Amino acid sequence: MLGLAPLRSAPLPIRASATACGRNTSLANGCQLSLLAPEAAEGDTALPENMHKWRMVIAYDGTKFKGWQYQPSIPTIQYFLEDALICITKLDRKKLCLVGAGRTDTGVHAWGQVAHFTTPFSYSCLSSIHSAMNGLLPPEIRVREISAARPEFHARSSTKSKVYRYKIYNEAIMDPFHNHYAYHSAYKLNPHAMQEAANYFVGIHDFTSFANAAHNDGERRPTKKITRFDVTEMGAVLQLEVEGTGFLYRQVRNMVALLLQVGKEALPPDIVPAIIAARDRKELAKVALSAPPHGLYLMSVNYDEEILKPPEGSPPISFGRTHHLSKCKLTLY
């Protein structure tokens, strides 16, 4: 497991308006951070030409959330991140322009989601805004790090590859502590057959057969490159990890669904190239249903080293280590 805490049964609170936050934000430890932006920027409705961009790495337990993408008054990951940023920066969501690298579905978890946002001012220190963010967010969402980003960096379009992991608990009796974080297969799976089948996914293919239709699809580019697909036994947990240049809507869960059928020895491993070649989602639907979301994790989003180099004179990256707030005031300039 990724060390995700057990969930409380209470529903997530939805604030009526993030802008209702006061100028001082109270953190869990009782500290008060002054979050007032410079006067010149505070009353400005137009964005200054010289914008500053910031990159965040985010982890979340997706069980209680309706996916990543923002929906008004709906508990999504983007909603809560924007809510916290609006409270801290006093900017509206249009100015913040928060963009995530991947739009994870309802119930899907993440350890290495990446997002960027923009501000018309800079920060001299990121540790305090980092603490403020995590103090405002629900406990199921945590910003792991914040850093300055180059103007050309884009969380989604600059992506080099993504790594997804799917966990299967493969014992007759389900471990209750894995209940929200792994799919339960009481049927003993054959990991060697699954690995043989997974190898057929590696390479450049048209993955139309493994994509569900999405409302915001537009014109899809179904040809993707899978660089690795590993099946690893870890005691009772079977871990499937795939890395690729990009993935279609629900592609990973549909690939896992087919591998589960191969693991049950209901289908041969060479069914994979046959379904890929069909380029028809209906062919997959004949033999496998989509795997449920709670076993899936977005583990990391990878970029070229050059695009991750911070701008000259930017504040040090904040990794969220313990620090004394008195040594790092939240200064905007």
PDB file of N, CA, C and O in Angstrom, residues 49-55 116-118 147-155 157-158 306-312 314:
ATOM      1  N   GLU A  49       1.542  41.201 -17.379  1.00  0.00           N
ATOM      2  CA  GLU A  49       2.191  40.455 -18.455  1.00  0.00           C
ATOM      3  C   GLU A  49       3.167  39.425 -17.894  1.00  0.00           C
ATOM      4  O   GLU A  49       3.286  38.322 -18.410  1.00  0.00           O
ATOM      5  N   ASN A  50       3.876  39.788 -16.840  1.00  0.00           N
ATOM      6  CA  ASN A  50       4.892  38.908 -16.274  1.00  0.00           C
ATOM      7  C   ASN A  50       4.259  37.960 -15.256  1.00  0.00           C
ATOM      8  O   ASN A  50       4.200  38.240 -14.070  1.00  0.00           O
ATOM      9  N   MET A  51       3.778  36.816 -15.746  1.00  0.00           N
ATOM     10  CA  MET A  51       3.139  35.830 -14.869  1.00  0.00           C
ATOM     11  C   MET A  51       4.184  34.881 -14.296  1.00  0.00           C
ATOM     12  O   MET A  51       5.245  34.686 -14.879  1.00  0.00           O
ATOM     13  N   HIS A  52       3.861  34.290 -13.150  1.00  0.00           N
ATOM     14  CA  HIS A  52       4.737  33.309 -12.519  1.00  0.00           C
ATOM     15  C   HIS A  52       4.003  31.975 -12.470  1.00  0.00           C
ATOM     16  O   HIS A  52       2.816  31.915 -12.135  1.00  0.00           O
ATOM     17  N   LYS A  53       4.723  30.912 -12.803  1.00  0.00           N
ATOM     18  CA  LYS A  53       4.117  29.590 -12.865  1.00  0.00           C
ATOM     19  C   LYS A  53       4.720  28.699 -11.788  1.00  0.00           C
ATOM     20  O   LYS A  53       5.912  28.754 -11.501  1.00  0.00           O
ATOM     21  N   TRP A  54       3.858  27.846 -11.202  1.00  0.00           N
ATOM     22  CA  TRP A  54       4.267  26.995 -10.089  1.00  0.00           C
ATOM     23  C   TRP A  54       3.825  25.562 -10.352  1.00  0.00           C
ATOM     24  O   TRP A  54       2.722  25.317 -10.829  1.00  0.00           O
ATOM     25  N   ARG A  55       4.714  24.626 -10.030  1.00  0.00           N
ATOM     26  CA  ARG A  55       4.444  23.195 -10.232  1.00  0.00           C
ATOM     27  C   ARG A  55       4.222  22.512  -8.887  1.00  0.00           C
ATOM     28  O   ARG A  55       4.955  22.756  -7.930  1.00  0.00           O
ATOM     29  N   HIS A 116      -0.006  22.471 -12.468  1.00  0.00           N
ATOM     30  CA  HIS A 116       0.616  23.803 -12.387  1.00  0.00           C
ATOM     31  C   HIS A 116      -0.472  24.860 -12.216  1.00  0.00           C
ATOM     32  O   HIS A 116      -1.631  24.633 -12.552  1.00  0.00           O
ATOM     33  N   PHE A 117      -0.078  25.997 -11.649  1.00  0.00           N
ATOM     34  CA  PHE A 117      -0.967  27.153 -11.548  1.00  0.00           C
ATOM     35  C   PHE A 117      -0.132  28.410 -11.728  1.00  0.00           C
ATOM     36  O   PHE A 117       1.100  28.366 -11.680  1.00  0.00           O
ATOM     37  N   THR A 118      -0.808  29.519 -11.964  1.00  0.00           N
ATOM     38  CA  THR A 118      -0.094  30.771 -12.223  1.00  0.00           C
ATOM     39  C   THR A 118      -0.549  31.864 -11.259  1.00  0.00           C
ATOM     40  O   THR A 118      -1.680  31.842 -10.760  1.00  0.00           O
ATOM     41  N   SER A 147       7.210  23.836  -6.485  1.00  0.00           N
ATOM     42  CA  SER A 147       8.422  24.467  -7.017  1.00  0.00           C
ATOM     43  C   SER A 147       8.040  25.480  -8.083  1.00  0.00           C
ATOM     44  O   SER A 147       6.941  25.426  -8.654  1.00  0.00           O
ATOM     45  N   ALA A 148       8.953  26.406  -8.333  1.00  0.00           N
ATOM     46  CA  ALA A 148       8.770  27.353  -9.435  1.00  0.00           C
ATOM     47  C   ALA A 148       8.923  26.593 -10.750  1.00  0.00           C
ATOM     48  O   ALA A 148       9.715  25.648 -10.848  1.00  0.00           O
ATOM     49  N   ALA A 149       8.154  26.991 -11.746  1.00  0.00           N
ATOM     50  CA  ALA A 149       8.211  26.329 -13.051  1.00  0.00           C
ATOM     51  C   ALA A 149       8.567  27.328 -14.136  1.00  0.00           C
ATOM     52  O   ALA A 149       8.275  28.520 -14.027  1.00  0.00           O
ATOM     53  N   ARG A 150       9.192  26.833 -15.167  1.00  0.00           N
ATOM     54  CA  ARG A 150       9.527  27.674 -16.318  1.00  0.00           C
ATOM     55  C   ARG A 150       8.244  28.091 -17.036  1.00  0.00           C
ATOM     56  O   ARG A 150       7.241  27.363 -17.005  1.00  0.00           O
ATOM     57  N   PRO A 151       8.251  29.243 -17.709  1.00  0.00           N
ATOM     58  CA  PRO A 151       7.035  29.696 -18.410  1.00  0.00           C
ATOM     59  C   PRO A 151       6.520  28.679 -19.425  1.00  0.00           C
ATOM     60  O   PRO A 151       5.307  28.554 -19.620  1.00  0.00           O
ATOM     61  N   GLU A 152       7.418  27.929 -20.051  1.00  0.00           N
ATOM     62  CA  GLU A 152       7.008  26.975 -21.086  1.00  0.00           C
ATOM     63  C   GLU A 152       6.537  25.636 -20.527  1.00  0.00           C
ATOM     64  O   GLU A 152       6.024  24.787 -21.272  1.00  0.00           O
ATOM     65  N   PHE A 153       6.698  25.422 -19.219  1.00  0.00           N
ATOM     66  CA  PHE A 153       6.254  24.163 -18.617  1.00  0.00           C
ATOM     67  C   PHE A 153       4.736  24.087 -18.614  1.00  0.00           C
ATOM     68  O   PHE A 153       4.045  25.044 -18.270  1.00  0.00           O
ATOM     69  N   HIS A 154       4.217  22.922 -18.987  1.00  0.00           N
ATOM     70  CA  HIS A 154       2.779  22.676 -18.928  1.00  0.00           C
ATOM     71  C   HIS A 154       2.576  21.278 -18.363  1.00  0.00           C
ATOM     72  O   HIS A 154       3.123  20.296 -18.900  1.00  0.00           O
ATOM     73  N   ALA A 155       1.823  21.168 -17.264  1.00  0.00           N
ATOM     74  CA  ALA A 155       1.674  19.895 -16.567  1.00  0.00           C
ATOM     75  C   ALA A 155       1.193  18.778 -17.486  1.00  0.00           C
ATOM     76  O   ALA A 155       1.628  17.632 -17.358  1.00  0.00           O
ATOM     77  N   SER A 157       0.741  19.028 -21.346  1.00  0.00           N
ATOM     78  CA  SER A 157       1.333  18.903 -22.683  1.00  0.00           C
ATOM     79  C   SER A 157       2.848  18.700 -22.672  1.00  0.00           C
ATOM     80  O   SER A 157       3.408  18.268 -23.673  1.00  0.00           O
ATOM     81  N   SER A 158       3.518  18.984 -21.551  1.00  0.00           N
ATOM     82  CA  SER A 158       4.968  18.764 -21.471  1.00  0.00           C
ATOM     83  C   SER A 158       5.318  17.345 -21.039  1.00  0.00           C
ATOM     84  O   SER A 158       6.500  16.984 -20.967  1.00  0.00           O
ATOM     85  N   GLU A 306      15.237  19.145 -18.800  1.00  0.00           N
ATOM     86  CA  GLU A 306      15.400  20.554 -19.177  1.00  0.00           C
ATOM     87  C   GLU A 306      14.175  21.381 -18.811  1.00  0.00           C
ATOM     88  O   GLU A 306      14.282  22.491 -18.300  1.00  0.00           O
ATOM     89  N   ILE A 307      12.984  20.813 -19.037  1.00  0.00           N
ATOM     90  CA  ILE A 307      11.747  21.559 -18.768  1.00  0.00           C
ATOM     91  C   ILE A 307      11.503  21.716 -17.268  1.00  0.00           C
ATOM     92  O   ILE A 307      10.759  22.605 -16.830  1.00  0.00           O
ATOM     93  N   LEU A 308      12.153  20.874 -16.443  1.00  0.00           N
ATOM     94  CA  LEU A 308      11.971  20.940 -14.991  1.00  0.00           C
ATOM     95  C   LEU A 308      12.971  21.869 -14.305  1.00  0.00           C
ATOM     96  O   LEU A 308      12.849  22.123 -13.103  1.00  0.00           O
ATOM     97  N   LYS A 309      13.928  22.379 -15.054  1.00  0.00           N
ATOM     98  CA  LYS A 309      14.886  23.308 -14.448  1.00  0.00           C
ATOM     99  C   LYS A 309      14.170  24.579 -14.013  1.00  0.00           C
ATOM    100  O   LYS A 309      13.414  25.173 -14.793  1.00  0.00           O
ATOM    101  N   PRO A 310      14.359  25.017 -12.762  1.00  0.00           N
ATOM    102  CA  PRO A 310      13.640  26.207 -12.285  1.00  0.00           C
ATOM    103  C   PRO A 310      14.136  27.483 -12.947  1.00  0.00           C
ATOM    104  O   PRO A 310      15.296  27.552 -13.383  1.00  0.00           O
ATOM    105  N   PRO A 311      13.295  28.494 -13.037  1.00  0.00           N
ATOM    106  CA  PRO A 311      13.730  29.784 -13.596  1.00  0.00           C
ATOM    107  C   PRO A 311      14.828  30.391 -12.723  1.00  0.00           C
ATOM    108  O   PRO A 311      14.927  30.108 -11.524  1.00  0.00           O
ATOM    109  N   GLU A 312      15.633  31.234 -13.318  1.00  0.00           N
ATOM    110  CA  GLU A 312      16.719  31.882 -12.583  1.00  0.00           C
ATOM    111  C   GLU A 312      16.160  32.756 -11.464  1.00  0.00           C
ATOM    112  O   GLU A 312      15.208  33.512 -11.656  1.00  0.00           O
ATOM    113  N   SER A 314      14.597  31.801  -8.765  1.00  0.00           N
ATOM    114  CA  SER A 314      13.360  31.319  -8.148  1.00  0.00           C
ATOM    115  C   SER A 314      13.629  30.773  -6.747  1.00  0.00           C
ATOM    116  O   SER A 314      14.755  30.376  -6.425  1.00  0.00           O
TER     117      SER A 314
END
